[in-house]
mmCIF file of C-alpha atoms and ligand atoms in Angstrom:
data_model
loop_
_atom_site.group_PDB
_atom_site.id
_atom_site.type_symbol
_atom_site.label_atom_id
_atom_site.label_comp_id
_atom_site.label_asym_id
_atom_site.label_seq_id
_atom_site.Cartn_x
_atom_site.Cartn_y
_atom_site.Cartn_z
ATOM 1 C CA MET D 13 28.121 -5.616 3.770
ATOM 2 C CA ALA D 14 29.146 -5.452 7.311
ATOM 3 C CA ASN D 15 29.906 -1.947 8.632
ATOM 4 C CA LYS D 16 28.986 -0.464 5.311
ATOM 5 C CA ILE D 17 26.029 2.009 5.274
ATOM 6 C CA ASN D 18 22.919 1.161 3.252
ATOM 7 C CA ILE D 19 22.392 4.530 1.323
ATOM 8 C CA LYS D 20 18.569 3.825 1.266
ATOM 9 C CA SER D 21 18.371 3.662 5.043
ATOM 10 C CA LEU D 22 19.371 7.309 5.415
ATOM 11 C CA SER D 23 17.131 10.365 5.176
ATOM 12 C CA LYS D 24 18.188 13.028 2.810
ATOM 13 C CA ASP D 25 19.792 15.115 5.547
ATOM 14 C CA ASP D 26 21.637 12.007 6.909
ATOM 15 C CA LEU D 27 22.883 11.240 3.675
ATOM 16 C CA ALA D 28 24.154 14.834 3.215
ATOM 17 C CA THR D 29 25.946 14.523 6.596
ATOM 18 C CA PHE D 30 27.473 11.264 5.667
ATOM 19 C CA ILE D 31 28.670 12.437 2.259
ATOM 20 C CA GLY D 32 29.910 15.676 3.940
ATOM 21 C CA ALA D 33 31.804 13.438 6.562
ATOM 22 C CA LYS D 34 33.636 11.709 3.786
ATOM 23 C CA GLY D 35 35.027 15.092 2.579
ATOM 24 C CA LEU D 36 32.705 14.981 -0.592
ATOM 25 C CA PRO D 37 30.704 17.879 -1.796
ATOM 26 C CA ARG D 38 27.158 17.941 -0.651
ATOM 27 C CA TYR D 39 25.568 17.979 -4.099
ATOM 28 C CA ARG D 40 26.720 14.328 -4.404
ATOM 29 C CA ALA D 41 24.084 13.436 -2.133
ATOM 30 C CA GLU D 42 21.584 15.189 -4.366
ATOM 31 C CA GLN D 43 23.023 13.110 -7.327
ATOM 32 C CA LEU D 44 22.854 10.002 -5.430
ATOM 33 C CA PHE D 45 19.189 10.371 -4.530
ATOM 34 C CA GLN D 46 18.369 11.219 -8.236
ATOM 35 C CA TRP D 47 20.133 8.095 -9.488
ATOM 36 C CA ILE D 48 18.469 5.939 -6.872
ATOM 37 C CA TYR D 49 14.945 7.138 -6.958
ATOM 38 C CA LYS D 50 14.595 8.612 -10.673
ATOM 39 C CA ARG D 51 16.838 6.142 -12.458
ATOM 40 C CA ASP D 52 16.262 3.168 -10.333
ATOM 41 C CA VAL D 53 19.880 2.039 -10.093
ATOM 42 C CA SER D 54 20.618 -1.059 -8.056
ATOM 43 C CA SER D 55 24.258 -0.529 -7.384
ATOM 44 C CA ILE D 56 26.766 2.281 -6.969
ATOM 45 C CA ASP D 57 28.696 0.884 -9.955
ATOM 46 C CA GLU D 58 25.558 1.940 -12.218
ATOM 47 C CA ILE D 59 26.007 5.457 -11.313
ATOM 48 C CA THR D 60 27.902 6.378 -14.610
ATOM 49 C CA GLU D 61 27.845 10.085 -13.851
ATOM 50 C CA PHE D 62 30.339 9.508 -10.948
ATOM 51 C CA SER D 63 34.051 8.692 -11.844
ATOM 52 C CA ARG D 64 35.398 5.332 -11.123
ATOM 53 C CA GLU D 65 37.405 6.752 -8.256
ATOM 54 C CA LEU D 66 34.399 8.272 -6.680
ATOM 55 C CA ARG D 67 32.421 5.127 -7.122
ATOM 56 C CA ASN D 68 35.229 3.078 -5.392
ATOM 57 C CA THR D 69 35.376 5.589 -2.524
ATOM 58 C CA LEU D 70 31.538 5.297 -1.953
ATOM 59 C CA ARG D 71 31.616 1.548 -2.522
ATOM 60 C CA GLU D 72 34.135 1.070 0.336
ATOM 61 C CA VAL D 73 31.839 2.662 2.834
ATOM 62 C CA SER D 74 28.319 2.196 1.519
ATOM 63 C CA PHE D 75 26.116 0.144 -0.619
ATOM 64 C CA ILE D 76 22.599 0.269 -2.238
ATOM 65 C CA SER D 77 20.214 -2.434 -0.921
ATOM 66 C CA ASN D 78 17.803 -4.047 -3.164
ATOM 67 C CA LEU D 79 14.688 -6.434 -3.064
ATOM 68 C CA GLU D 80 15.262 -9.722 -4.531
ATOM 69 C CA LEU D 81 12.740 -10.844 -7.138
ATOM 70 C CA VAL D 82 11.840 -14.430 -6.161
ATOM 71 C CA LYS D 83 8.720 -14.885 -8.599
ATOM 72 C CA ARG D 84 6.773 -12.863 -10.954
ATOM 73 C CA LEU D 85 3.334 -14.272 -12.139
ATOM 74 C CA THR D 86 1.222 -12.758 -14.782
ATOM 75 C CA SER D 87 -2.582 -12.976 -14.733
ATOM 76 C CA GLN D 88 -4.835 -13.416 -17.738
ATOM 77 C CA ASP D 89 -5.962 -9.894 -17.193
ATOM 78 C CA ARG D 90 -2.288 -8.602 -17.349
ATOM 79 C CA THR D 91 -2.144 -8.011 -13.683
ATOM 80 C CA GLU D 92 1.356 -9.052 -12.353
ATOM 81 C CA LYS D 93 2.248 -10.359 -8.903
ATOM 82 C CA PHE D 94 5.802 -10.077 -7.626
ATOM 83 C CA LEU D 95 7.203 -11.945 -4.788
ATOM 84 C CA PHE D 96 10.263 -10.213 -3.173
ATOM 85 C CA ALA D 97 12.644 -11.524 -0.619
ATOM 86 C CA LEU D 98 13.853 -9.030 2.029
ATOM 87 C CA GLU D 99 17.361 -9.074 3.494
ATOM 88 C CA ASP D 100 16.352 -11.224 6.356
ATOM 89 C CA GLY D 101 14.711 -13.797 4.119
ATOM 90 C CA ASN D 102 11.093 -12.706 4.793
ATOM 91 C CA THR D 103 9.079 -12.176 1.742
ATOM 92 C CA ILE D 104 6.429 -9.738 0.631
ATOM 93 C CA GLU D 105 4.127 -9.304 -2.341
ATOM 94 C CA SER D 106 3.390 -6.380 -4.581
ATOM 95 C CA VAL D 107 0.815 -6.300 -7.388
ATOM 96 C CA LEU D 108 1.011 -4.314 -10.629
ATOM 97 C CA ILE D 109 -2.543 -3.423 -12.107
ATOM 98 C CA PRO D 110 -2.462 -1.918 -15.739
ATOM 99 C CA ASP D 111 -5.532 0.063 -16.349
ATOM 100 C CA GLU D 112 -6.496 2.637 -18.934
ATOM 101 C CA GLY D 113 -3.170 4.262 -19.204
ATOM 102 C CA ARG D 114 -2.286 4.034 -15.663
ATOM 103 C CA LEU D 115 0.204 1.569 -14.065
ATOM 104 C CA THR D 116 -0.849 1.093 -10.449
ATOM 105 C CA LEU D 117 1.305 -0.668 -7.970
ATOM 106 C CA CYS D 118 -0.349 -2.187 -4.790
ATOM 107 C CA ILE D 119 2.462 -2.199 -2.250
ATOM 108 C CA SER D 120 2.802 -3.866 1.296
ATOM 109 C CA SER D 121 3.560 -2.054 4.404
ATOM 110 C CA GLN D 122 4.319 -5.244 6.731
ATOM 111 C CA VAL D 123 5.363 -8.814 6.443
ATOM 112 C CA GLY D 124 1.943 -10.495 7.236
ATOM 113 C CA CYS D 125 -0.721 -8.424 9.175
ATOM 114 C CA ALA D 126 -1.978 -8.378 12.831
ATOM 115 C CA MET D 127 -5.569 -7.409 11.893
ATOM 116 C CA SER D 128 -6.946 -10.828 11.379
ATOM 117 C CA CYS D 129 -9.835 -9.754 9.290
ATOM 118 C CA ARG D 130 -11.830 -12.987 8.684
ATOM 119 C CA PHE D 131 -12.197 -12.450 4.914
ATOM 120 C CA CYS D 132 -8.392 -11.693 4.190
ATOM 121 C CA LEU D 133 -5.671 -14.394 3.511
ATOM 122 C CA THR D 134 -2.896 -12.100 4.585
ATOM 123 C CA GLY D 135 -4.325 -12.160 8.173
ATOM 124 C CA LYS D 136 -4.143 -15.822 8.253
ATOM 125 C CA GLN D 137 -0.268 -15.953 8.222
ATOM 126 C CA GLY D 138 -0.187 -13.552 11.338
ATOM 127 C CA PHE D 139 2.120 -10.545 11.810
ATOM 128 C CA VAL D 140 5.854 -11.075 11.246
ATOM 129 C CA ARG D 141 7.419 -7.602 11.275
ATOM 130 C CA ASN D 142 7.044 -4.075 9.983
ATOM 131 C CA LEU D 143 8.724 -2.977 6.801
ATOM 132 C CA THR D 144 11.245 -0.223 6.790
ATOM 133 C CA SER D 145 10.544 2.898 4.860
ATOM 134 C CA TYR D 146 13.011 1.858 2.275
ATOM 135 C CA GLU D 147 11.597 -1.709 1.993
ATOM 136 C CA ILE D 148 8.280 0.000 1.225
ATOM 137 C CA VAL D 149 9.734 2.305 -1.278
ATOM 138 C CA ASP D 150 12.009 -0.338 -2.928
ATOM 139 C CA GLN D 151 8.909 -2.293 -4.187
ATOM 140 C CA ILE D 152 8.328 0.686 -6.519
ATOM 141 C CA THR D 153 11.963 1.097 -7.414
ATOM 142 C CA ALA D 154 12.305 -2.791 -8.108
ATOM 143 C CA VAL D 155 8.994 -2.921 -10.225
ATOM 144 C CA ASN D 156 10.122 0.231 -12.096
ATOM 145 C CA ARG D 157 13.294 -1.442 -13.067
ATOM 146 C CA LEU D 158 11.646 -4.653 -14.044
ATOM 147 C CA ILE D 159 9.089 -2.727 -16.527
ATOM 148 C CA ARG D 160 11.497 -0.265 -17.994
ATOM 149 C CA PRO D 161 10.972 2.095 -19.850
ATOM 150 C CA ALA D 162 7.506 2.071 -18.518
ATOM 151 C CA ARG D 163 7.046 3.647 -15.081
ATOM 152 C CA ILE D 164 4.575 3.259 -12.259
ATOM 153 C CA SER D 165 2.062 6.042 -12.256
ATOM 154 C CA ASN D 166 -0.126 5.324 -9.212
ATOM 155 C CA ILE D 167 0.369 3.783 -5.853
ATOM 156 C CA VAL D 168 -2.068 1.967 -3.562
ATOM 157 C CA LEU D 169 -0.965 0.986 -0.078
ATOM 158 C CA MET D 170 -3.421 -1.937 0.035
ATOM 159 C CA GLY D 171 -1.083 -4.870 -0.082
ATOM 160 C CA MET D 172 0.006 -6.965 2.930
ATOM 161 C CA GLY D 173 -0.236 -5.325 6.349
ATOM 162 C CA GLU D 174 -2.110 -2.515 8.108
ATOM 163 C CA PRO D 175 -0.214 0.792 7.084
ATOM 164 C CA LEU D 176 -1.116 2.907 9.994
ATOM 165 C CA ALA D 177 0.086 0.110 12.404
ATOM 166 C CA ASN D 178 3.577 0.873 10.873
ATOM 167 C CA PHE D 179 3.031 4.622 11.155
ATOM 168 C CA ASP D 180 6.513 6.139 11.159
ATOM 169 C CA GLU D 181 7.873 4.069 8.393
ATOM 170 C CA VAL D 182 4.869 4.468 6.133
ATOM 171 C CA VAL D 183 4.891 8.334 6.544
ATOM 172 C CA GLU D 184 8.610 8.450 5.707
ATOM 173 C CA ALA D 185 7.947 6.163 2.756
ATOM 174 C CA LEU D 186 5.213 8.378 1.514
ATOM 175 C CA TRP D 187 7.472 11.479 1.660
ATOM 176 C CA ARG D 188 10.068 9.611 -0.338
ATOM 177 C CA ILE D 189 7.556 8.331 -2.886
ATOM 178 C CA VAL D 190 6.151 11.965 -3.372
ATOM 179 C CA TYR D 191 9.466 13.866 -3.242
ATOM 180 C CA PHE D 192 12.277 11.628 -4.539
ATOM 181 C CA ILE D 193 10.308 9.334 -6.929
ATOM 182 C CA GLY D 194 7.956 12.062 -7.907
ATOM 183 C CA ILE D 195 4.468 10.391 -7.795
ATOM 184 C CA SER D 196 1.921 13.012 -7.214
ATOM 185 C CA ARG D 197 0.119 12.704 -3.957
ATOM 186 C CA ARG D 198 -3.238 12.634 -5.838
ATOM 187 C CA ARG D 199 -2.128 9.368 -7.345
ATOM 188 C CA ILE D 200 -1.447 7.806 -4.099
ATOM 189 C CA THR D 201 -3.995 6.116 -1.816
ATOM 190 C CA LEU D 202 -3.556 4.558 1.683
ATOM 191 C CA SER D 203 -6.081 2.089 2.876
ATOM 192 C CA THR D 204 -6.551 1.388 6.606
ATOM 193 C CA ALA D 205 -8.839 -0.972 8.725
ATOM 194 C CA GLY D 206 -9.482 1.943 10.949
ATOM 195 C CA ILE D 207 -6.680 2.630 13.564
ATOM 196 C CA VAL D 208 -8.709 5.607 14.827
ATOM 197 C CA PRO D 209 -6.003 7.503 16.833
ATOM 198 C CA LYS D 210 -3.711 7.366 13.951
ATOM 199 C CA LEU D 211 -6.037 9.089 11.444
ATOM 200 C CA ARG D 212 -5.623 12.526 12.865
ATOM 201 C CA LEU D 213 -1.941 12.082 13.275
ATOM 202 C CA PHE D 214 -1.685 10.809 9.613
ATOM 203 C CA ALA D 215 -3.420 13.997 8.204
ATOM 204 C CA GLU D 216 -0.857 16.026 10.313
ATOM 205 C CA LYS D 217 2.345 14.068 9.532
ATOM 206 C CA ALA D 218 1.881 12.565 6.090
ATOM 207 C CA PRO D 219 1.647 14.234 2.542
ATOM 208 C CA GLU D 220 -2.023 14.616 1.579
ATOM 209 C CA VAL D 221 -2.708 11.366 -0.075
ATOM 210 C CA ASN D 222 -6.013 9.917 -0.692
ATOM 211 C CA LEU D 223 -7.540 7.943 2.294
ATOM 212 C CA ALA D 224 -9.572 4.758 2.037
ATOM 213 C CA ILE D 225 -11.229 3.211 4.953
ATOM 214 C CA SER D 226 -12.044 -0.558 4.929
ATOM 215 C CA LEU D 227 -15.404 -0.398 6.372
ATOM 216 C CA ASN D 228 -17.104 -3.762 5.426
ATOM 217 C CA ALA D 229 -19.883 -3.633 7.883
ATOM 218 C CA THR D 230 -22.575 -1.264 9.288
ATOM 219 C CA THR D 231 -23.093 -2.393 12.794
ATOM 220 C CA ASP D 232 -20.580 -3.032 15.565
ATOM 221 C CA GLU D 233 -21.848 -6.541 15.911
ATOM 222 C CA GLU D 234 -21.173 -7.438 12.265
ATOM 223 C CA ARG D 235 -17.954 -5.543 12.069
ATOM 224 C CA ASN D 236 -16.517 -7.116 15.485
ATOM 225 C CA GLU D 237 -16.978 -10.537 13.757
ATOM 226 C CA LEU D 238 -15.386 -9.629 10.356
ATOM 227 C CA MET D 239 -12.819 -7.250 11.716
ATOM 228 C CA PRO D 240 -11.537 -7.767 15.214
ATOM 229 C CA ILE D 241 -9.920 -4.289 15.239
ATOM 230 C CA ASN D 242 -13.424 -2.927 15.616
ATOM 231 C CA LYS D 243 -13.476 -4.152 19.233
ATOM 232 C CA THR D 244 -10.720 -1.640 19.850
ATOM 233 C CA TYR D 245 -11.974 1.171 17.781
ATOM 234 C CA PRO D 246 -15.746 0.686 17.198
ATOM 235 C CA LEU D 247 -17.689 2.037 14.285
ATOM 236 C CA PRO D 248 -19.044 5.165 15.992
ATOM 237 C CA GLN D 249 -15.461 6.291 16.828
ATOM 238 C CA LEU D 250 -14.179 5.494 13.374
ATOM 239 C CA ILE D 251 -17.125 7.278 11.643
ATOM 240 C CA ALA D 252 -16.490 10.234 13.874
ATOM 241 C CA ALA D 253 -12.855 10.429 13.027
ATOM 242 C CA CYS D 254 -13.726 10.201 9.234
ATOM 243 C CA ARG D 255 -16.286 13.210 9.746
ATOM 244 C CA LYS D 256 -13.279 15.112 11.443
ATOM 245 C CA TYR D 257 -10.566 14.170 8.874
ATOM 246 C CA PRO D 258 -9.288 17.321 7.523
ATOM 247 C CA LEU D 259 -9.957 16.765 3.720
ATOM 248 C CA GLN D 260 -8.703 18.893 0.968
ATOM 249 C CA PRO D 261 -11.603 20.714 -0.599
ATOM 250 C CA THR D 262 -11.450 18.538 -3.763
ATOM 251 C CA ARG D 263 -11.131 15.287 -2.024
ATOM 252 C CA LYS D 264 -13.196 12.428 -0.804
ATOM 253 C CA ILE D 265 -12.734 9.544 1.592
ATOM 254 C CA THR D 266 -13.112 6.163 -0.121
ATOM 255 C CA PHE D 267 -14.970 3.674 1.916
ATOM 256 C CA GLU D 268 -14.202 0.070 0.843
ATOM 257 C CA TYR D 269 -17.068 -2.424 1.378
ATOM 258 C CA VAL D 270 -16.354 -6.193 0.780
ATOM 259 C CA LEU D 271 -19.649 -7.781 -0.061
ATOM 260 C CA ILE D 272 -19.948 -11.153 1.619
ATOM 261 C CA ASP D 273 -23.170 -13.333 1.140
ATOM 262 C CA GLY D 274 -25.423 -13.136 3.984
ATOM 263 C CA LYS D 275 -23.044 -11.215 6.402
ATOM 264 C CA ASN D 276 -23.226 -7.528 5.330
ATOM 265 C CA ASP D 277 -25.028 -7.490 2.105
ATOM 266 C CA SER D 278 -28.687 -7.041 2.914
ATOM 267 C CA ILE D 279 -30.875 -4.034 1.940
ATOM 268 C CA GLU D 280 -30.927 -3.013 5.722
ATOM 269 C CA ASP D 281 -26.970 -2.920 5.597
ATOM 270 C CA ALA D 282 -27.127 -0.647 2.505
ATOM 271 C CA LEU D 283 -29.771 1.790 4.247
ATOM 272 C CA ARG D 284 -27.625 1.718 7.392
ATOM 273 C CA LEU D 285 -24.513 2.479 5.357
ATOM 274 C CA VAL D 286 -26.232 5.511 3.773
ATOM 275 C CA HIS D 287 -27.093 6.647 7.187
ATOM 276 C CA LEU D 288 -23.634 6.266 8.515
ATOM 277 C CA LEU D 289 -21.984 8.010 5.742
ATOM 278 C CA LYS D 290 -24.348 11.195 5.901
ATOM 279 C CA GLY D 291 -22.405 14.369 5.632
ATOM 280 C CA ILE D 292 -19.064 12.701 4.891
ATOM 281 C CA ARG D 293 -17.665 13.766 1.542
ATOM 282 C CA CYS D 294 -17.115 10.286 0.121
ATOM 283 C CA LYS D 295 -17.356 7.487 -2.373
ATOM 284 C CA VAL D 296 -17.988 3.757 -1.836
ATOM 285 C CA ASN D 297 -16.076 1.016 -3.577
ATOM 286 C CA LEU D 298 -18.078 -2.212 -3.479
ATOM 287 C CA ILE D 299 -15.725 -5.305 -3.653
ATOM 288 C CA PRO D 300 -17.421 -8.579 -4.278
ATOM 289 C CA LEU D 301 -15.519 -10.951 -1.895
ATOM 290 C CA ASN D 302 -12.506 -12.729 -3.366
ATOM 291 C CA ILE D 303 -12.708 -16.296 -2.075
ATOM 292 C CA HIS D 304 -9.616 -18.063 -0.775
ATOM 293 C CA PRO D 305 -9.140 -21.745 0.366
ATOM 294 C CA GLU D 306 -8.843 -20.850 3.984
ATOM 295 C CA SER D 307 -12.333 -19.355 4.498
ATOM 296 C CA SER D 308 -15.873 -20.477 4.027
ATOM 297 C CA LEU D 309 -17.316 -17.045 3.448
ATOM 298 C CA LYS D 310 -18.981 -16.477 0.173
ATOM 299 C CA ARG D 311 -19.160 -13.807 -2.447
ATOM 300 C CA SER D 312 -22.679 -11.974 -2.681
ATOM 301 C CA PRO D 313 -24.618 -12.891 -5.789
ATOM 302 C CA ASP D 314 -24.633 -10.313 -8.550
ATOM 303 C CA LYS D 315 -28.301 -9.530 -7.930
ATOM 304 C CA LYS D 316 -27.685 -8.508 -4.250
ATOM 305 C CA ILE D 317 -24.599 -6.504 -5.203
ATOM 306 C CA LEU D 318 -26.605 -4.475 -7.763
ATOM 307 C CA ALA D 319 -29.358 -3.941 -5.261
ATOM 308 C CA PHE D 320 -26.879 -2.752 -2.684
ATOM 309 C CA GLN D 321 -25.321 -0.372 -5.089
ATOM 310 C CA ASN D 322 -28.678 0.900 -6.253
ATOM 311 C CA ILE D 323 -29.470 1.936 -2.770
ATOM 312 C CA LEU D 324 -26.360 3.950 -2.369
ATOM 313 C CA LEU D 325 -26.868 5.486 -5.859
ATOM 314 C CA LYS D 326 -30.418 6.542 -5.017
ATOM 315 C CA SER D 327 -29.062 8.423 -1.973
ATOM 316 C CA ARG D 328 -26.599 10.198 -4.166
ATOM 317 C CA ILE D 329 -23.543 8.298 -2.904
ATOM 318 C CA ARG D 330 -21.028 7.549 -5.533
ATOM 319 C CA ALA D 331 -20.686 3.741 -5.477
ATOM 320 C CA LEU D 332 -18.740 1.687 -7.820
ATOM 321 C CA ILE D 333 -18.461 -2.056 -8.127
ATOM 322 C CA ARG D 334 -14.746 -2.962 -8.115
ATOM 323 C CA GLY D 335 -13.961 -6.202 -9.986
ATOM 324 C CA SER D 336 -10.697 -7.305 -8.324
ATOM 325 C CA LYS D 337 -8.012 -8.168 -10.906
ATOM 326 C CA GLY D 338 -5.566 -10.942 -10.750
ATOM 327 C CA GLN D 339 -7.835 -13.614 -9.014
ATOM 328 C CA ASP D 340 -6.161 -16.534 -11.115
ATOM 329 C CA ILE D 341 -2.877 -15.822 -9.566
ATOM 330 C CA LEU D 342 -4.113 -14.951 -6.088
ATOM 331 C CA ALA D 343 -3.240 -11.338 -6.526
ATOM 332 C CA ALA D 344 -6.601 -9.628 -5.787
ATOM 333 C CA CYS D 345 -7.572 -7.994 -2.583
ATOM 334 C CA GLY D 346 -7.230 -10.201 0.337
ATOM 335 C CA GLN D 347 -5.371 -12.836 -1.431
ATOM 336 C CA LEU D 348 -1.771 -11.829 -0.675
ATOM 337 C CA ARG D 349 0.479 -14.012 1.419
ATOM 338 C CA SER D 350 4.037 -14.658 1.618
ATOM 339 C CA GLY D 351 5.736 -15.941 4.803
ATOM 340 C CA ASP D 352 8.808 -18.135 4.848
ATOM 341 C CA ALA D 353 10.503 -20.064 2.093
ATOM 342 C CA LYS D 354 8.475 -23.233 2.865
ATOM 343 C CA LYS D 355 5.215 -21.331 2.269
ATOM 344 C CA GLN D 356 6.636 -20.007 -1.076
ATOM 345 C CA LEU D 357 6.469 -23.567 -2.547
ATOM 346 C CA ALA D 358 2.798 -23.308 -2.288
ATOM 347 C CA PHE D 359 2.736 -19.747 -3.934
HETATM 348 N N1 LIG K 407 -4.836 -3.294 5.973
HETATM 349 C C1 LIG K 407 -5.345 -2.402 4.962
HETATM 350 C C2 LIG K 407 -4.990 -2.545 3.606
HETATM 351 C C3 LIG K 407 -5.027 -4.083 3.145
HETATM 352 S S1 LIG K 407 -6.587 -4.615 2.621
HETATM 353 C C4 LIG K 407 -6.920 -2.150 5.100
HETATM 354 O O1 LIG K 407 -7.416 -3.043 5.853
HETATM 355 O O2 LIG K 407 -7.407 -1.344 4.379
HETATM 356 C C5 LIG K 407 -7.045 -3.805 1.201
HETATM 357 C C6 LIG K 407 -8.556 -3.982 0.890
HETATM 358 O O3 LIG K 407 -8.789 -5.240 0.510
HETATM 359 C C7 LIG K 407 -9.412 -3.670 1.977
HETATM 360 O O4 LIG K 407 -10.507 -2.696 1.594
HETATM 361 C C8 LIG K 407 -10.165 -5.079 2.308
HETATM 362 O O5 LIG K 407 -11.308 -4.773 2.954
HETATM 363 C C9 LIG K 407 -10.014 -5.658 0.962
HETATM 364 N N2 LIG K 407 -10.088 -7.174 1.090
HETATM 365 C C10 LIG K 407 -9.473 -7.958 1.943
HETATM 366 N N3 LIG K 407 -9.771 -9.281 1.817
HETATM 367 C C11 LIG K 407 -10.658 -9.281 0.780
HETATM 368 C C12 LIG K 407 -11.248 -10.330 -0.033
HETATM 369 N N4 LIG K 407 -11.058 -11.668 0.376
HETATM 370 N N5 LIG K 407 -12.021 -10.039 -0.995
HETATM 371 C C13 LIG K 407 -12.195 -8.784 -1.421
HETATM 372 N N6 LIG K 407 -11.638 -7.632 -0.779
HETATM 373 C C14 LIG K 407 -10.923 -7.906 0.285
#
């Protein structure tokens, strides 16, 4: 592949320039994009609309990169986990969640994660590198190819990594998902641990996708302990940024709140949460902690979860208890990990 251009690494304008420089008409760039993003082709040879001669010409100077499927696991609840290898040998995970006519893909934005949230397994492997925009988008293309003729309908950026810490590539990926793959921005949700200065920028630069904030605590003391990022961007700053976030009229911010026994699940926490969220158009997803072998934290008992939810509901905050799917294959929230080939053996 040396010296050949990876077509997926080019923006639409750059591809048009590249195609023009080869003496080809510009509409070829449009056709290439259609075949790559709408028909999920994995090689130039699959583009049957092009003559053999044109395919040969393109193949001499360019190629289409692909994620390599290393492993595919199916949960008892039909959730599927895909382990993909990147060109440099690093691996990432994506999770497909079928639900009431929707096919949601949970995609990763980084190899590993630098946030070190205490309850999350991805954080334990540390940060390896950012994904490129095409590696982010390719998770969708690769899974679409595997599940043909079905197609992914919804995207959540809630897999490995902190998306706002990989800002430029994530924003470019979102534009491609919306405009090239054609998934509506209403069906896309980005979840962040709360990189406060990036929130406003995100509203300016990215398509208007849904925003989810991993809140998980109601005091700085508690949140510092669970999510070290809170020491850099404390709760008051995060909540103020949410209040100012330019929401579309019909939209709400989702606050995710992982319920951990004895840490953040008291009645006082629920009352403080109501107070914090006052005046923010929002809903709350309560996520009972998914346990993993590398943490001693425990899931809140059902009684406490229901009591917590009740307080929110009584204050007219929409609060759903989200049962995480795919726990038997470590595909649920906070259970994704990849790393190097050695670690894959334990996968
Ligand atoms: N870095 C981003 C996206 C990844 S985490 C973020 O922090 O939002 C996606 C969601 O999974 C977050 O809301 C997080 O709070 C939740 N989560 C992480 N570990 C979990 C666990 N062990 N059990 C339940 N939810 C968890």
